[in-house]
Every structure is written in C-alpha cells, then in structure tokens.
Amino acid sequence: MYLSRIPPEILRAILAFALDHHPCPCDMLCVNKTFLELGQLVLHGQLHFRSINQLILFGKGRAPLVCPPRTVVIALAGGSADSEVFRHLMGALKRCQRSHATAGGRNALDGHTSNGNSETAKVTLDILALRLHSHSSKPHLGHIKQALSMVNPKTFIFRGPELEHNFSTAIDSMATHHVLWAMSTWTIVRHVTLTNLCFPSDELGLNTLFSHGAPLLPPLPTLHALYISQATLLPPTGIAAMIAGQDHEALECVHLVDAYRHSVWGNQIRLRDVEDAVLQLRTMGPKERVEALEHVRGVVICETTEGA
C-alpha cells in the first residue's frame, strides 16, 4: 500500500511508534510534507526527553509548538542526577506557556477569547511522568516545587530509575516534601504514582515536616487512585487520615507495594497497620471510626514483592 493511501489516524499511530524509537526523529520528518505535519503533532503533543541536553535545547527553542503538549515524559538514562534538572524543566514548560500565549493571540484575532494570562497559566497535561533521581542540593530543591507548580496534570508519575525488583531510594525526603507541596496546587489530578521515595514524616515524628496524624497528601478532591511502591518512613496514620478525611472523597484505591513505616530493616505496612492507625485518630467519634474502618478496608491494598 502506498503511504498516501494510509488513513491519517493510522499513519499518525505508526509515526508515534517510530518517532519514539528512532535515534534521529528529524530524519523521519524530512520524508515528505505529510510526515512533517503529522510528525510535529506527535512530537509536540507527546514531549519525551531522554537527556538533560534535550530538555535544555527544547527550553531554549523559540518557535511555537504546533499543538499544546498533552504528555510530558522525562526518562533519563541511568537516572542521571543533575541538580538543576527541574530548573531545565521549568524552561521547557515556559516554552509551552509561550505557545499557549501565541495560540491565545490567534484566537483573539479570530474572535475567540481566552481566560487569564496564557504566559503564566498552568500547563494542563494528561500525563506528567518522571523517571530520575531527585537531588539533595539545598540551593536547587526549590526548583522541584516551582517546576511542578507550573503544570496541572491528570496523571502524575514519579519513579526512580532502577529496575522494579531492585529496592532503592531515588527521591529523598526533602524532595518528596517539595513534590507534595506542588501537588497542593493541582486541581484535576486523578492518578498519582510515587515509587522509590522516602517520605518526610513518620509515626514517631522523628523525621517529620507534618504534624502527627496529618493526611499523607494535600487536599486533592479529584484523586481517584494512589500507587506507592518502595517507600520508607511512610506513616500509616497519614494514610488513615487521608482516607477518613473530607479532602479526598473521590479516592477509590490506595495501593501500597513494599512500603515501610520506618526503614527497610523494619516491617512492611499491612492493612492491619492502617486499621490500627484509624483508631489513633482523635478527630472522630465511635460511629465515624466504624465508617472509616470500612472505607479503609475497601480502599487500601497492601502488597509485598520482596522475597517473592
């Protein structure tokens, strides 16, 4: 079959697969005008960065994007730890904002109006996925909060770079704190995946930035599913308070895999631990506790893979 006879939606799907695996995507865009037009829609709609240099170069680009990005993925080879990776992400997101502003200007000329300042508006995404190490360099930690506050994703994924069967902590507790702060600014997030991380709180309050019994996540009324894997210093009371509270009413599943309340040398969190944590919450009466326990049993899944 000639390429000219392939339906555009099928050709676009083929290009999406090919561009994601081609060592030099620009070569494919030079085949013909159709490849260029469809290829740009794929590349700009699904931004995928595999190196710090790609992220930097994209942020420095001045040409407007042909379409708003719906997916942003940063997957660094070997989890390369660059202390300024989130500053570079800010640069990339600012380019996305500039493109929105340009599109907003065109809409105004066509008789359409846009709300707010497009150059400072959040970048709405279907997916924001990060696979990399965090960093513990204090001068740059604020970049995590600043960068993630520039987006408004429906799905957020932050994983470490190691293979799933290798337990590692790629996201330290201070970095996790800034991630959680940024999440408090999101309004449409439905699914959150966090792996290979250390939380900035524990049930003893020895390593905490939050008060005892505070919800694990900031208020996220649209959140449906939370997946946490290979986590340490994860407080069962935080999980219980989150599920029992009024700020996560849409939450349907909290899936914990190889999650520890202290270090990896201690016990993994079991459903019973979260149930016991409900009994420790001081803000509920007997009736509310019974309802909270039933809710926890219907929402929380605890799983272990180590030694399996």
CSV table of C-alpha atoms in Angstrom, one decimal:
chain,number,residue,atom,x,y,z
A,1,MET,CA,0.0,0.0,0.0
A,2,TYR,CA,1.2,3.5,-0.8
A,3,LEU,CA,1.8,5.8,2.1
A,4,SER,CA,-0.6,8.3,0.5
A,5,ARG,CA,-3.4,5.8,0.8
A,6,ILE,CA,-3.0,5.1,4.5
A,7,PRO,CA,-5.6,6.9,6.7
A,8,PRO,CA,-4.1,9.8,8.6
A,9,GLU,CA,-5.1,8.4,12.0
A,10,ILE,CA,-3.3,5.1,11.2
A,11,LEU,CA,-0.2,6.8,9.8
A,12,ARG,CA,-0.1,9.0,12.9
A,13,ALA,CA,-0.1,6.0,15.1
A,14,ILE,CA,2.7,4.4,13.1
A,15,LEU,CA,4.7,7.6,13.3
A,16,ALA,CA,4.2,7.9,17.0
A,17,PHE,CA,5.8,4.5,17.5
A,18,ALA,CA,8.6,5.1,15.0
A,19,LEU,CA,9.5,8.5,16.3
A,20,ASP,CA,9.7,7.2,19.9
A,21,HIS,CA,12.3,4.7,18.8
A,22,HIS,CA,14.2,6.5,16.0
A,23,PRO,CA,17.7,7.7,17.1
A,24,CYS,CA,17.2,10.9,15.0
A,25,PRO,CA,13.5,11.8,14.7
A,26,CYS,CA,14.2,14.8,12.4
A,27,ASP,CA,15.2,12.4,9.6
A,28,MET,CA,11.7,11.0,9.5
A,29,LEU,CA,10.1,14.5,9.3
A,30,CYS,CA,12.1,15.1,6.1
A,31,VAL,CA,10.4,12.3,4.2
A,32,ASN,CA,7.5,14.5,2.9
A,33,LYS,CA,5.1,17.2,3.9
A,34,THR,CA,2.6,14.7,5.5
A,35,PHE,CA,5.3,13.1,7.7
A,36,LEU,CA,6.3,16.6,8.8
A,37,GLU,CA,2.8,17.8,9.7
A,38,LEU,CA,1.8,14.6,11.4
A,39,GLY,CA,5.2,14.1,13.0
A,40,GLN,CA,5.2,17.5,14.5
A,41,LEU,CA,1.8,16.9,16.0
A,42,VAL,CA,3.1,13.7,17.6
A,43,LEU,CA,6.4,15.2,18.9
A,44,HIS,CA,4.9,18.3,20.3
A,45,GLY,CA,1.8,16.6,21.7
A,46,GLN,CA,3.9,13.9,23.4
A,47,LEU,CA,7.1,15.5,24.6
A,48,HIS,CA,9.6,12.9,25.6
A,49,PHE,CA,13.1,13.8,26.9
A,50,ARG,CA,15.8,11.2,27.3
A,51,SER,CA,18.7,13.5,28.3
A,52,ILE,CA,19.3,16.8,30.1
A,53,ASN,CA,20.7,18.2,26.8
A,54,GLN,CA,17.3,17.6,25.1
A,55,LEU,CA,15.5,19.3,27.9
A,56,ILE,CA,17.8,22.3,27.7
A,57,LEU,CA,17.6,22.7,24.0
A,58,PHE,CA,13.9,22.4,23.9
A,59,GLY,CA,13.6,25.1,26.6
A,60,LYS,CA,15.8,27.4,24.6
A,61,GLY,CA,13.7,27.0,21.4
A,62,ARG,CA,11.7,30.0,20.3
A,63,ALA,CA,9.5,28.5,17.6
A,64,PRO,CA,5.9,28.0,18.8
A,65,LEU,CA,4.6,24.4,19.2
A,66,VAL,CA,2.2,23.2,16.6
A,67,CYS,CA,-0.2,22.0,19.3
A,68,PRO,CA,-0.4,22.1,23.1
A,69,PRO,CA,1.5,19.1,24.7
A,70,ARG,CA,-0.7,16.5,26.4
A,71,THR,CA,2.1,14.4,27.7
A,72,VAL,CA,5.5,15.3,29.2
A,73,VAL,CA,7.9,12.4,29.9
A,74,ILE,CA,11.4,12.8,31.3
A,75,ALA,CA,13.3,9.5,31.5
A,76,LEU,CA,17.0,10.0,32.0
A,77,ALA,CA,19.4,7.2,31.0
A,78,GLY,CA,20.7,5.6,34.2
A,79,GLY,CA,18.6,8.1,36.2
A,80,SER,CA,21.3,10.8,35.6
A,81,ALA,CA,21.3,13.0,38.7
A,82,ASP,CA,21.5,16.7,37.6
A,83,SER,CA,20.9,19.1,40.4
A,84,GLU,CA,19.3,21.5,38.0
A,85,VAL,CA,17.0,19.1,36.1
A,86,PHE,CA,13.9,20.8,37.5
A,87,ARG,CA,15.2,24.2,36.5
A,88,HIS,CA,15.6,22.9,33.0
A,89,LEU,CA,12.1,21.5,33.2
A,90,MET,CA,10.9,25.0,34.1
A,91,GLY,CA,12.4,26.3,30.9
A,92,ALA,CA,10.7,23.7,28.9
A,93,LEU,CA,7.3,24.4,30.5
A,94,LYS,CA,7.8,28.1,29.9
A,95,ARG,CA,8.1,27.4,26.2
A,96,CYS,CA,4.8,25.5,26.4
A,97,GLN,CA,3.3,28.5,28.1
A,98,ARG,CA,4.6,30.9,25.4
A,99,SER,CA,3.0,28.6,22.7
A,100,HIS,CA,-0.3,28.8,24.6
A,101,ALA,CA,0.0,32.6,24.6
A,102,THR,CA,0.7,32.7,20.9
A,103,ALA,CA,-2.3,30.5,20.3
A,104,GLY,CA,-4.4,32.7,22.5
A,105,GLY,CA,-3.4,35.7,20.4
A,106,ARG,CA,-4.5,34.0,17.2
A,107,ASN,CA,-7.8,33.0,18.9
A,108,ALA,CA,-8.4,36.7,19.8
A,109,LEU,CA,-7.9,37.7,16.2
A,110,ASP,CA,-10.4,35.1,15.1
A,111,GLY,CA,-13.0,36.5,17.6
A,112,HIS,CA,-12.3,33.9,20.4
A,113,THR,CA,-11.2,34.9,23.9
A,114,SER,CA,-9.1,33.1,26.4
A,115,ASN,CA,-9.2,33.4,30.2
A,116,GLY,CA,-6.2,34.5,32.2
A,117,ASN,CA,-2.6,35.2,31.2
A,118,SER,CA,-1.6,32.4,28.9
A,119,GLU,CA,2.1,33.1,29.6
A,120,THR,CA,1.7,32.4,33.3
A,121,ALA,CA,-1.2,29.9,33.2
A,122,LYS,CA,-0.6,26.3,34.3
A,123,VAL,CA,0.3,23.8,31.5
A,124,THR,CA,-2.6,21.3,31.5
A,125,LEU,CA,-1.4,17.8,30.9
A,126,ASP,CA,-2.9,14.3,30.6
A,127,ILE,CA,0.3,12.8,31.9
A,128,LEU,CA,3.5,14.1,33.6
A,129,ALA,CA,5.9,11.2,34.1
A,130,LEU,CA,9.4,11.5,35.6
A,131,ARG,CA,11.9,8.7,35.9
A,132,LEU,CA,15.0,10.0,37.5
A,133,HIS,CA,16.9,10.6,40.7
A,134,SER,CA,16.0,13.6,42.9
A,135,HIS,CA,18.8,15.6,44.4
A,136,SER,CA,19.7,16.8,47.9
A,137,SER,CA,21.4,20.0,46.9
A,138,LYS,CA,19.5,22.6,49.1
A,139,PRO,CA,20.0,25.6,46.7
A,140,HIS,CA,18.2,23.7,44.0
A,141,LEU,CA,15.4,21.9,45.9
A,142,GLY,CA,13.0,24.8,45.4
A,143,HIS,CA,13.1,24.2,41.7
A,144,ILE,CA,11.1,21.0,42.3
A,145,LYS,CA,8.2,22.9,43.8
A,146,GLN,CA,8.4,25.7,41.2
A,147,ALA,CA,8.6,23.4,38.2
A,148,LEU,CA,5.8,21.1,39.3
A,149,SER,CA,3.6,24.0,40.2
A,150,MET,CA,3.7,25.1,36.6
A,151,VAL,CA,1.6,22.1,35.5
A,152,ASN,CA,-1.8,20.8,36.2
A,153,PRO,CA,-1.7,17.0,35.3
A,154,LYS,CA,-4.5,14.4,35.3
A,155,THR,CA,-1.9,11.7,35.9
A,156,PHE,CA,1.4,12.2,37.7
A,157,ILE,CA,4.1,9.5,37.8
A,158,PHE,CA,7.5,9.9,39.7
A,159,ARG,CA,9.6,6.8,39.6
A,160,GLY,CA,13.2,6.1,40.4
A,161,PRO,CA,15.4,4.8,37.5
A,162,GLU,CA,16.2,1.4,39.0
A,163,LEU,CA,14.6,-1.8,37.8
A,164,GLU,CA,11.4,-2.6,39.8
A,165,HIS,CA,12.9,-5.6,41.6
A,166,ASN,CA,15.8,-3.5,42.9
A,167,PHE,CA,14.8,-1.6,46.0
A,168,SER,CA,16.2,1.9,46.0
A,169,THR,CA,15.5,5.4,47.3
A,170,ALA,CA,15.9,7.8,44.4
A,171,ILE,CA,13.6,10.5,45.8
A,172,ASP,CA,14.8,11.8,49.2
A,173,SER,CA,12.6,13.1,51.9
A,174,MET,CA,13.2,16.8,51.2
A,175,ALA,CA,12.5,16.3,47.5
A,176,THR,CA,9.3,14.5,48.4
A,177,HIS,CA,8.2,17.4,50.6
A,178,HIS,CA,8.5,19.8,47.6
A,179,VAL,CA,6.7,17.3,45.4
A,180,LEU,CA,3.8,17.2,47.9
A,181,TRP,CA,3.7,21.0,48.2
A,182,ALA,CA,3.4,21.3,44.4
A,183,MET,CA,0.6,18.8,44.3
A,184,SER,CA,-1.4,21.0,46.5
A,185,THR,CA,-1.7,23.4,43.6
A,186,TRP,CA,-3.2,20.8,41.2
A,187,THR,CA,-7.0,20.8,40.5
A,188,ILE,CA,-7.6,17.9,38.1
A,189,VAL,CA,-5.2,15.1,39.2
A,190,ARG,CA,-6.9,11.7,39.1
A,191,HIS,CA,-4.0,9.2,39.4
A,192,VAL,CA,-0.7,9.5,41.3
A,193,THR,CA,2.2,7.0,41.2
A,194,LEU,CA,5.2,7.5,43.5
A,195,THR,CA,8.0,5.0,43.8
A,196,ASN,CA,11.5,4.7,45.3
A,197,LEU,CA,11.0,7.5,47.8
A,198,CYS,CA,11.4,8.5,51.4
A,199,PHE,CA,8.6,10.4,53.0
A,200,PRO,CA,9.3,13.4,55.2
A,201,SER,CA,7.3,12.1,58.1
A,202,ASP,CA,6.9,9.1,60.3
A,203,GLU,CA,4.6,8.0,63.0
A,204,LEU,CA,7.1,8.8,65.8
A,205,GLY,CA,7.6,12.3,64.5
A,206,LEU,CA,11.4,11.9,64.4
A,207,ASN,CA,11.8,12.9,60.7
A,208,THR,CA,8.6,14.9,60.2
A,209,LEU,CA,7.7,18.1,58.4
A,210,PHE,CA,4.0,17.5,59.2
A,211,SER,CA,2.0,17.2,62.4
A,212,HIS,CA,1.2,13.7,63.8
A,213,GLY,CA,-1.9,12.3,62.1
A,214,ALA,CA,-1.9,14.8,59.2
A,215,PRO,CA,-3.1,13.4,55.9
A,216,LEU,CA,-0.4,11.9,53.7
A,217,LEU,CA,-1.3,14.1,50.7
A,218,PRO,CA,-2.6,17.7,50.5
A,219,PRO,CA,-6.3,18.1,49.6
A,220,LEU,CA,-6.9,16.5,46.2
A,221,PRO,CA,-10.7,16.2,45.8
A,222,THR,CA,-10.3,14.8,42.2
A,223,LEU,CA,-7.8,12.0,43.1
A,224,HIS,CA,-9.1,8.5,42.3
A,225,ALA,CA,-6.1,6.3,42.7
A,226,LEU,CA,-2.8,6.4,44.6
A,227,TYR,CA,0.0,3.9,44.0
A,228,ILE,CA,3.1,3.9,46.3
A,229,SER,CA,6.0,1.5,45.9
A,230,GLN,CA,9.4,1.0,47.6
A,231,ALA,CA,8.7,3.7,50.1
A,232,THR,CA,10.2,4.3,53.5
A,233,LEU,CA,9.1,6.5,56.5
A,234,LEU,CA,5.5,6.1,55.3
A,235,PRO,CA,3.2,6.8,58.2
A,236,PRO,CA,0.1,4.6,58.4
A,237,THR,CA,-1.6,7.4,60.3
A,238,GLY,CA,-1.1,9.7,57.3
A,239,ILE,CA,-2.8,7.1,55.1
A,240,ALA,CA,-5.7,6.7,57.6
A,241,ALA,CA,-6.2,10.4,58.0
A,242,MET,CA,-6.2,10.9,54.2
A,243,ILE,CA,-8.9,8.2,53.6
A,244,ALA,CA,-11.0,9.2,56.6
A,245,GLY,CA,-11.0,12.9,55.9
A,246,GLN,CA,-13.2,15.0,53.6
A,247,ASP,CA,-10.5,16.2,51.2
A,248,HIS,CA,-10.1,13.0,49.1
A,249,GLU,CA,-13.7,11.9,48.7
A,250,ALA,CA,-13.1,10.6,45.2
A,251,LEU,CA,-10.3,8.2,46.3
A,252,GLU,CA,-11.1,4.7,45.3
A,253,CYS,CA,-7.8,2.9,45.7
A,254,VAL,CA,-4.6,3.2,47.7
A,255,HIS,CA,-2.2,0.5,46.5
A,256,LEU,CA,1.0,0.1,48.7
A,257,VAL,CA,3.8,-2.2,47.4
A,258,ASP,CA,6.9,-2.8,49.6
A,259,ALA,CA,6.1,0.2,51.8
A,260,TYR,CA,7.7,0.6,55.1
A,261,ARG,CA,6.7,2.7,58.1
A,262,HIS,CA,10.4,3.1,59.1
A,263,SER,CA,13.4,1.7,57.3
A,264,VAL,CA,13.7,-1.3,55.0
A,265,TRP,CA,15.1,-3.2,58.1
A,266,GLY,CA,11.6,-2.9,59.7
A,267,ASN,CA,8.2,-4.4,58.9
A,268,GLN,CA,6.3,-3.6,55.8
A,269,ILE,CA,3.0,-1.8,56.2
A,270,ARG,CA,0.0,-4.2,56.3
A,271,LEU,CA,-3.7,-3.4,56.1
A,272,ARG,CA,-3.9,-4.0,59.8
A,273,ASP,CA,-1.4,-1.2,60.4
A,274,VAL,CA,-3.7,1.3,58.6
A,275,GLU,CA,-6.7,-0.1,60.5
A,276,ASP,CA,-4.9,0.5,63.8
A,277,ALA,CA,-4.0,4.0,62.7
A,278,VAL,CA,-7.7,4.8,62.2
A,279,LEU,CA,-8.2,4.0,65.9
A,280,GLN,CA,-5.4,6.5,66.8
A,281,LEU,CA,-7.1,9.4,65.0
A,282,ARG,CA,-8.5,11.8,67.6
A,283,THR,CA,-10.9,13.8,65.4
A,284,MET,CA,-13.6,11.1,65.1
A,285,GLY,CA,-16.3,9.6,67.3
A,286,PRO,CA,-17.2,5.9,67.5
A,287,LYS,CA,-19.6,6.0,64.6
A,288,GLU,CA,-17.1,7.8,62.4
A,289,ARG,CA,-14.4,5.3,63.3
A,290,VAL,CA,-16.5,2.4,62.2
A,291,GLU,CA,-17.3,4.1,58.9
A,292,ALA,CA,-13.6,5.0,58.4
A,293,LEU,CA,-12.5,1.4,59.1
A,294,GLU,CA,-15.0,0.1,56.4
A,295,HIS,CA,-13.7,2.7,54.0
A,296,VAL,CA,-10.1,1.7,54.6
A,297,ARG,CA,-10.8,-2.0,54.0
A,298,GLY,CA,-12.5,-1.1,50.8
A,299,VAL,CA,-9.7,1.2,49.5
A,300,VAL,CA,-6.3,0.0,50.8
A,301,ILE,CA,-4.3,-2.8,49.1
A,302,CYS,CA,-1.0,-3.8,50.7
A,303,GLU,CA,1.3,-6.0,48.7
A,304,THR,CA,4.8,-7.3,49.1
A,305,THR,CA,7.2,-8.5,46.3
A,306,GLU,CA,10.4,-8.8,48.2
A,307,GLY,CA,11.4,-12.4,48.7
A,308,ALA,CA,8.7,-13.5,46.3
